[in-house]
């Protein structure tokens, strides 16, 4: 560039000294083009790319903006008749639905449970409560119950209902039918002492299957992924704050401790029935022998 400036300043002098005019014009054109390229580089900069302008690939091949789903959990709160919080849930939940396409191939579709899902349910001071999260064409219903002594609460069942014509299921076979998936009754999920909240930072996967499908080969099934979950029913607290956490490791340990007791109780009942049956059989046999002897 400096060479071109020096050349321009001395062009007249060079011309007067007999410098070839054609070569002089060629050098002037080259210097002009170089100057334009430098100006263009100075005024044009690459746009700044951040994670907020990228898209995140979702399972199943669809994409959505990375900012559409925050890494933070969503909060769902059900109020009682007096305005107090009776069920409180914070979670990052994802539904992954497996279905059969019109080409008779099994495929997957997924959707997040959005932060703005409609919250409804049944909330009374009893041993049974329900929480329903409705969004798009889906309704996710949680049923809570207590153990017979009222010492622990647990999730009795999780039910998912939707229409097979939902947008994410546009390729599903048998469009327009109502689909119901459930864990089944007495699932006994997340047993926790009453007054405490179930807390699990790890990912929990709950399998949900279609109820009584007319054609088992076309049956839908789903997995509910629960991340960073904290849950508490039967609260009835005006401050709406979770009770002390009961971690999932404690819950698993409680279930592992309860299993031997249940097995032992079942064996004891079976043994008692056997003994009673033997005693009745023995009694009847003795009576028959006595009757035959009398004859």
Short mmCIF file of C-alpha atoms in Angstrom, two decimals:
data_model
loop_
_atom_site.label_atom_id
_atom_site.label_comp_id
_atom_site.label_asym_id
_atom_site.label_seq_id
_atom_site.Cartn_x
_atom_site.Cartn_y
_atom_site.Cartn_z
CA UNK A 1 0.00 0.00 0.00
CA UNK A 2 2.79 2.40 0.86
CA UNK A 3 4.44 1.45 -2.39
CA UNK A 4 1.28 2.39 -4.30
CA UNK A 5 1.09 5.76 -2.53
CA UNK A 6 4.67 6.46 -3.34
CA UNK A 7 4.05 5.42 -6.88
CA UNK A 8 1.03 7.72 -7.24
CA UNK A 9 2.95 10.69 -5.83
CA UNK A 10 5.74 10.14 -8.30
CA UNK A 11 3.62 9.17 -11.32
CA UNK A 12 3.82 12.60 -12.95
CA UNK A 13 7.52 12.76 -12.40
CA UNK A 14 7.96 9.24 -13.83
CA UNK A 15 5.83 10.13 -16.84
CA UNK A 16 7.97 13.17 -17.53
CA UNK A 17 11.04 10.97 -17.33
CA UNK A 18 9.75 8.78 -20.13
CA UNK A 19 8.23 5.93 -18.03
CA UNK A 20 6.01 3.75 -20.35
CA UNK A 21 2.41 5.01 -20.13
CA UNK A 22 0.78 1.54 -20.45
CA UNK A 23 2.77 0.13 -17.55
CA UNK A 24 1.94 3.23 -15.53
CA UNK A 25 -1.81 2.72 -16.06
CA UNK A 26 -1.60 -0.99 -15.16
CA UNK A 27 0.12 -0.26 -11.84
CA UNK A 28 -2.47 2.41 -11.02
CA UNK A 29 -5.34 -0.10 -11.59
CA UNK A 30 -3.65 -2.73 -9.36
CA UNK A 31 -3.17 -0.23 -6.55
CA UNK A 32 -6.82 0.88 -6.80
CA UNK A 33 -8.13 -2.70 -6.56
CA UNK A 34 -5.91 -3.40 -3.54
CA UNK A 35 -7.24 -0.29 -1.83
CA UNK A 36 -10.86 -1.39 -2.41
CA UNK A 37 -10.17 -4.85 -0.95
CA UNK A 38 -8.66 -3.38 2.20
CA UNK A 39 -11.64 -1.04 2.65
CA UNK A 40 -14.04 -3.95 2.24
CA UNK A 41 -12.24 -6.04 4.86
CA UNK A 42 -12.26 -3.15 7.29
CA UNK A 43 -16.01 -2.54 6.98
CA UNK A 44 -17.24 -6.19 6.81
CA UNK A 45 -17.08 -8.34 9.99
CA UNK A 46 -18.39 -11.81 10.72
CA UNK A 47 -21.57 -11.84 12.82
CA UNK A 48 -21.13 -12.85 16.43
CA UNK A 49 -22.57 -16.32 17.00
CA UNK A 50 -23.74 -17.35 20.47
CA UNK A 51 -25.48 -20.42 21.85
CA UNK A 52 -28.78 -18.50 21.77
CA UNK A 53 -28.75 -18.29 17.97
CA UNK A 54 -28.15 -21.99 17.43
CA UNK A 55 -30.71 -24.79 17.31
CA UNK A 56 -30.66 -27.92 19.40
CA UNK A 57 -31.40 -31.27 17.78
CA UNK A 58 -34.17 -33.11 19.61
CA UNK A 59 -34.72 -36.89 19.75
CA UNK A 60 -36.67 -37.96 16.70
CA UNK A 61 -34.96 -35.52 14.34
CA UNK A 62 -36.93 -32.31 15.02
CA UNK A 63 -35.20 -29.10 16.05
CA UNK A 64 -36.18 -26.24 18.29
CA UNK A 65 -34.41 -23.10 19.50
CA UNK A 66 -32.00 -23.77 22.32
CA UNK A 67 -33.68 -21.11 24.43
CA UNK A 68 -37.16 -22.69 24.14
CA UNK A 69 -36.44 -25.11 26.96
CA UNK A 70 -34.48 -23.71 29.88
CA UNK A 71 -32.19 -25.91 31.89
CA UNK A 72 -34.13 -24.75 34.93
CA UNK A 73 -37.08 -26.85 36.12
CA UNK A 74 -40.71 -25.84 35.76
CA UNK A 75 -42.98 -25.42 38.80
CA UNK A 76 -46.55 -26.73 38.91
CA UNK A 77 -48.71 -25.82 41.91
CA UNK A 78 -52.24 -26.94 42.80
CA UNK A 79 -54.19 -24.86 45.31
CA UNK A 80 -56.78 -26.06 47.75
CA UNK A 81 -60.20 -24.49 48.29
CA UNK A 82 -58.77 -22.17 50.93
CA UNK A 83 -55.94 -20.89 48.73
CA UNK A 84 -53.27 -23.05 50.34
CA UNK A 85 -50.83 -25.16 48.34
CA UNK A 86 -51.76 -28.84 48.49
CA UNK A 87 -49.61 -30.32 45.67
CA UNK A 88 -46.28 -28.88 44.52
CA UNK A 89 -44.07 -30.24 41.75
CA UNK A 90 -40.86 -28.92 40.23
CA UNK A 91 -39.41 -31.00 37.41
CA UNK A 92 -37.94 -31.02 33.93
CA UNK A 93 -40.19 -33.60 32.26
CA UNK A 94 -40.01 -35.15 28.79
CA UNK A 95 -42.46 -37.58 27.19
CA UNK A 96 -41.12 -40.01 24.59
CA UNK A 97 -43.95 -41.83 22.80
CA UNK A 98 -43.46 -44.96 20.71
CA UNK A 99 -46.12 -45.65 18.05
CA UNK A 100 -46.67 -47.55 14.81
CA UNK A 101 -46.74 -45.52 11.58
CA UNK A 102 -48.99 -45.91 8.56
CA UNK A 103 -46.15 -47.88 6.96
CA UNK A 104 -46.35 -50.38 9.85
CA UNK A 105 -43.02 -49.21 11.26
CA UNK A 106 -42.43 -48.23 14.87
CA UNK A 107 -41.29 -44.64 15.43
CA UNK A 108 -40.76 -42.26 18.33
CA UNK A 109 -42.08 -38.76 19.02
CA UNK A 110 -41.32 -36.59 22.01
CA UNK A 111 -42.46 -33.43 23.71
CA UNK A 112 -41.49 -31.51 26.80
CA UNK A 113 -44.07 -30.80 29.45
CA UNK A 114 -44.08 -26.99 29.04
CA UNK A 115 -43.62 -24.50 31.83
CA UNK A 116 -47.06 -23.02 31.17
CA UNK A 117 -49.02 -26.28 31.28
CA UNK A 118 -52.52 -25.91 32.71
CA UNK A 119 -52.70 -27.23 36.29
CA UNK A 120 -55.87 -28.87 37.63
CA UNK A 121 -56.79 -31.73 39.90
CA UNK A 122 -58.54 -32.85 43.05
CA UNK A 123 -57.21 -31.59 46.34
CA UNK A 124 -58.93 -32.48 49.61
CA UNK A 125 -57.77 -33.46 53.07
CA UNK A 126 -58.04 -37.17 52.43
CA UNK A 127 -55.88 -40.11 51.43
CA UNK A 128 -56.34 -39.54 47.68
CA UNK A 129 -55.31 -36.57 45.49
CA UNK A 130 -54.83 -35.98 41.77
CA UNK A 131 -52.73 -33.55 39.73
CA UNK A 132 -53.48 -33.04 36.01
CA UNK A 133 -51.05 -31.21 33.70
CA UNK A 134 -52.69 -30.34 30.36
CA UNK A 135 -50.76 -29.05 27.34
CA UNK A 136 -51.33 -29.14 23.58
CA UNK A 137 -53.27 -32.38 22.93
CA UNK A 138 -51.95 -34.14 26.03
CA UNK A 139 -53.10 -34.60 29.65
CA UNK A 140 -50.74 -36.08 32.24
CA UNK A 141 -52.56 -37.17 35.39
CA UNK A 142 -50.83 -38.08 38.67
CA UNK A 143 -52.75 -39.94 41.37
CA UNK A 144 -51.43 -39.80 44.93
CA UNK A 145 -52.37 -42.04 47.84
CA UNK A 146 -51.27 -42.85 51.38
CA UNK A 147 -50.31 -46.12 53.00
CA UNK A 148 -52.98 -47.69 55.25
CA UNK A 149 -51.44 -46.17 58.36
CA UNK A 150 -51.18 -42.75 56.73
CA UNK A 151 -47.45 -42.58 57.42
CA UNK A 152 -46.27 -42.37 53.81
CA UNK A 153 -47.54 -40.98 50.54
CA UNK A 154 -46.76 -42.36 47.09
CA UNK A 155 -47.73 -42.01 43.43
CA UNK A 156 -50.41 -44.64 42.89
CA UNK A 157 -50.51 -44.21 39.09
CA UNK A 158 -49.54 -41.92 36.22
CA UNK A 159 -51.95 -41.69 33.28
CA UNK A 160 -51.32 -40.07 29.89
CA UNK A 161 -54.19 -39.36 27.49
CA UNK A 162 -54.04 -37.83 24.00
CA UNK A 163 -55.46 -38.07 20.50
CA UNK A 164 -53.56 -40.13 17.95
CA UNK A 165 -53.97 -37.20 15.53
CA UNK A 166 -51.69 -35.01 17.66
CA UNK A 167 -49.28 -32.88 15.67
CA UNK A 168 -46.20 -34.87 16.69
CA UNK A 169 -48.02 -38.11 15.77
CA UNK A 170 -49.10 -37.09 12.27
CA UNK A 171 -47.65 -40.30 10.79
CA UNK A 172 -49.30 -42.63 13.32
CA UNK A 173 -51.65 -45.34 12.14
CA UNK A 174 -55.34 -45.12 13.12
CA UNK A 175 -55.64 -41.34 13.31
CA UNK A 176 -58.33 -39.76 15.45
CA UNK A 177 -58.59 -42.32 18.24
CA UNK A 178 -58.30 -41.58 21.94
CA UNK A 179 -55.19 -43.15 23.47
CA UNK A 180 -54.74 -43.82 27.19
CA UNK A 181 -51.44 -44.95 28.65
CA UNK A 182 -50.94 -45.75 32.31
CA UNK A 183 -48.52 -47.25 34.80
CA UNK A 184 -51.37 -49.37 36.09
CA UNK A 185 -52.87 -49.22 39.59
CA UNK A 186 -50.73 -49.55 42.69
CA UNK A 187 -47.53 -48.47 40.97
CA UNK A 188 -46.15 -47.41 44.38
CA UNK A 189 -43.81 -44.79 42.92
CA UNK A 190 -41.71 -42.43 45.06
CA UNK A 191 -42.84 -43.54 48.58
CA UNK A 192 -42.09 -40.69 50.99
CA UNK A 193 -43.01 -39.92 54.61
CA UNK A 194 -46.00 -37.59 54.90
CA UNK A 195 -44.84 -34.01 55.48
CA UNK A 196 -41.66 -34.49 53.44
CA UNK A 197 -40.94 -33.86 49.76
CA UNK A 198 -39.51 -36.42 47.37
CA UNK A 199 -36.26 -35.02 45.91
CA UNK A 200 -34.22 -36.68 43.17
CA UNK A 201 -31.58 -34.86 41.10
CA UNK A 202 -31.00 -37.97 38.98
CA UNK A 203 -33.03 -38.82 35.91
CA UNK A 204 -35.97 -41.13 36.63
CA UNK A 205 -37.68 -43.06 33.83
CA UNK A 206 -41.29 -44.21 34.22
CA UNK A 207 -42.75 -46.68 31.69
CA UNK A 208 -46.35 -46.03 30.61
CA UNK A 209 -48.28 -48.59 28.56
CA UNK A 210 -51.57 -48.49 26.66
CA UNK A 211 -54.62 -49.78 28.51
CA UNK A 212 -56.25 -52.84 26.91
CA UNK A 213 -55.21 -52.19 23.29
CA UNK A 214 -57.51 -53.71 20.67
CA UNK A 215 -54.43 -54.62 18.63
CA UNK A 216 -51.32 -55.16 20.79
CA UNK A 217 -49.00 -54.82 17.78
CA UNK A 218 -50.29 -51.25 17.20
CA UNK A 219 -50.28 -50.32 20.88
CA UNK A 220 -48.66 -47.07 21.93
CA UNK A 221 -46.18 -46.94 24.78
CA UNK A 222 -44.26 -44.11 26.36
CA UNK A 223 -41.45 -43.23 28.70
CA UNK A 224 -41.72 -40.30 31.07
CA UNK A 225 -38.31 -38.79 31.84
CA UNK A 226 -38.23 -36.85 35.11
CA UNK A 227 -35.14 -34.75 35.82
CA UNK A 228 -34.31 -32.62 38.86
CA UNK A 229 -37.64 -33.57 40.40
CA UNK A 230 -39.06 -32.46 43.71
CA UNK A 231 -42.60 -33.45 44.60
CA UNK A 232 -44.95 -33.20 47.56
CA UNK A 233 -48.72 -33.85 47.79
CA UNK A 234 -50.90 -33.58 50.91
CA UNK A 235 -49.23 -30.28 51.85
CA UNK A 236 -51.98 -27.79 52.79
CA UNK A 237 -49.40 -25.09 53.52
CA UNK A 238 -50.11 -21.42 52.97
CA UNK A 239 -46.43 -20.56 52.55
CA UNK A 240 -46.28 -23.05 49.66
CA UNK A 241 -42.77 -24.22 50.59
CA UNK A 242 -41.55 -27.78 50.25
CA UNK A 243 -41.14 -29.85 53.37
CA UNK A 244 -37.80 -31.46 54.30
CA UNK A 245 -36.38 -33.43 51.36
CA UNK A 246 -36.62 -37.20 51.24
CA UNK A 247 -33.96 -38.17 48.71
CA UNK A 248 -34.53 -40.88 46.13
CA UNK A 249 -31.68 -42.90 47.64
CA UNK A 250 -33.60 -42.96 50.94
CA UNK A 251 -36.77 -43.96 49.11
CA UNK A 252 -35.03 -46.83 47.32
CA UNK A 253 -33.58 -48.00 50.62
CA UNK A 254 -37.01 -47.88 52.23
CA UNK A 255 -38.47 -49.94 49.41
CA UNK A 256 -35.64 -52.48 49.68
CA UNK A 257 -36.28 -52.74 53.43
CA UNK A 258 -40.02 -53.11 52.91
CA UNK A 259 -39.71 -55.92 50.37
CA UNK A 260 -38.34 -58.58 52.80
CA UNK A 261 -41.07 -57.71 55.30
CA UNK A 262 -43.74 -58.12 52.64
CA UNK A 263 -42.28 -61.44 51.50
CA UNK A 264 -42.03 -62.66 55.09
CA UNK A 265 -45.62 -61.68 55.79
CA UNK A 266 -46.79 -63.50 52.66
CA UNK A 267 -44.89 -66.66 53.69
CA UNK A 268 -46.33 -66.47 57.20
CA UNK A 269 -49.87 -66.20 55.82
CA UNK A 270 -49.26 -69.10 53.43
CA UNK A 271 -47.88 -71.23 56.28
CA UNK A 272 -50.84 -70.41 58.51
CA UNK A 273 -53.31 -71.36 55.75
CA UNK A 274 -51.45 -74.65 55.21
CA UNK A 275 -51.54 -75.49 58.90
CA UNK A 276 -55.21 -74.67 59.20
CA UNK A 277 -55.99 -76.74 56.12
CA UNK A 278 -54.02 -79.68 57.51
CA UNK A 279 -55.76 -79.40 60.86
CA UNK A 280 -59.20 -79.47 59.20
CA UNK A 281 -58.21 -82.44 57.03
CA UNK A 282 -56.87 -84.27 60.10
CA UNK A 283 -60.00 -83.59 62.07
CA UNK A 284 -62.27 -84.86 59.30
CA UNK A 285 -60.15 -87.98 58.82
CA UNK A 286 -60.24 -88.82 62.53
CA UNK A 287 -64.01 -88.36 62.62
CA UNK A 288 -64.36 -90.71 59.65
CA UNK A 289 -62.22 -93.39 61.31
CA UNK A 290 -64.28 -93.15 64.49
CA UNK A 291 -67.51 -93.46 62.50
CA UNK A 292 -66.24 -96.52 60.63
CA UNK A 293 -65.18 -98.12 63.95
CA UNK A 294 -68.59 -97.57 65.46
CA UNK A 295 -70.18 -99.34 62.49
#
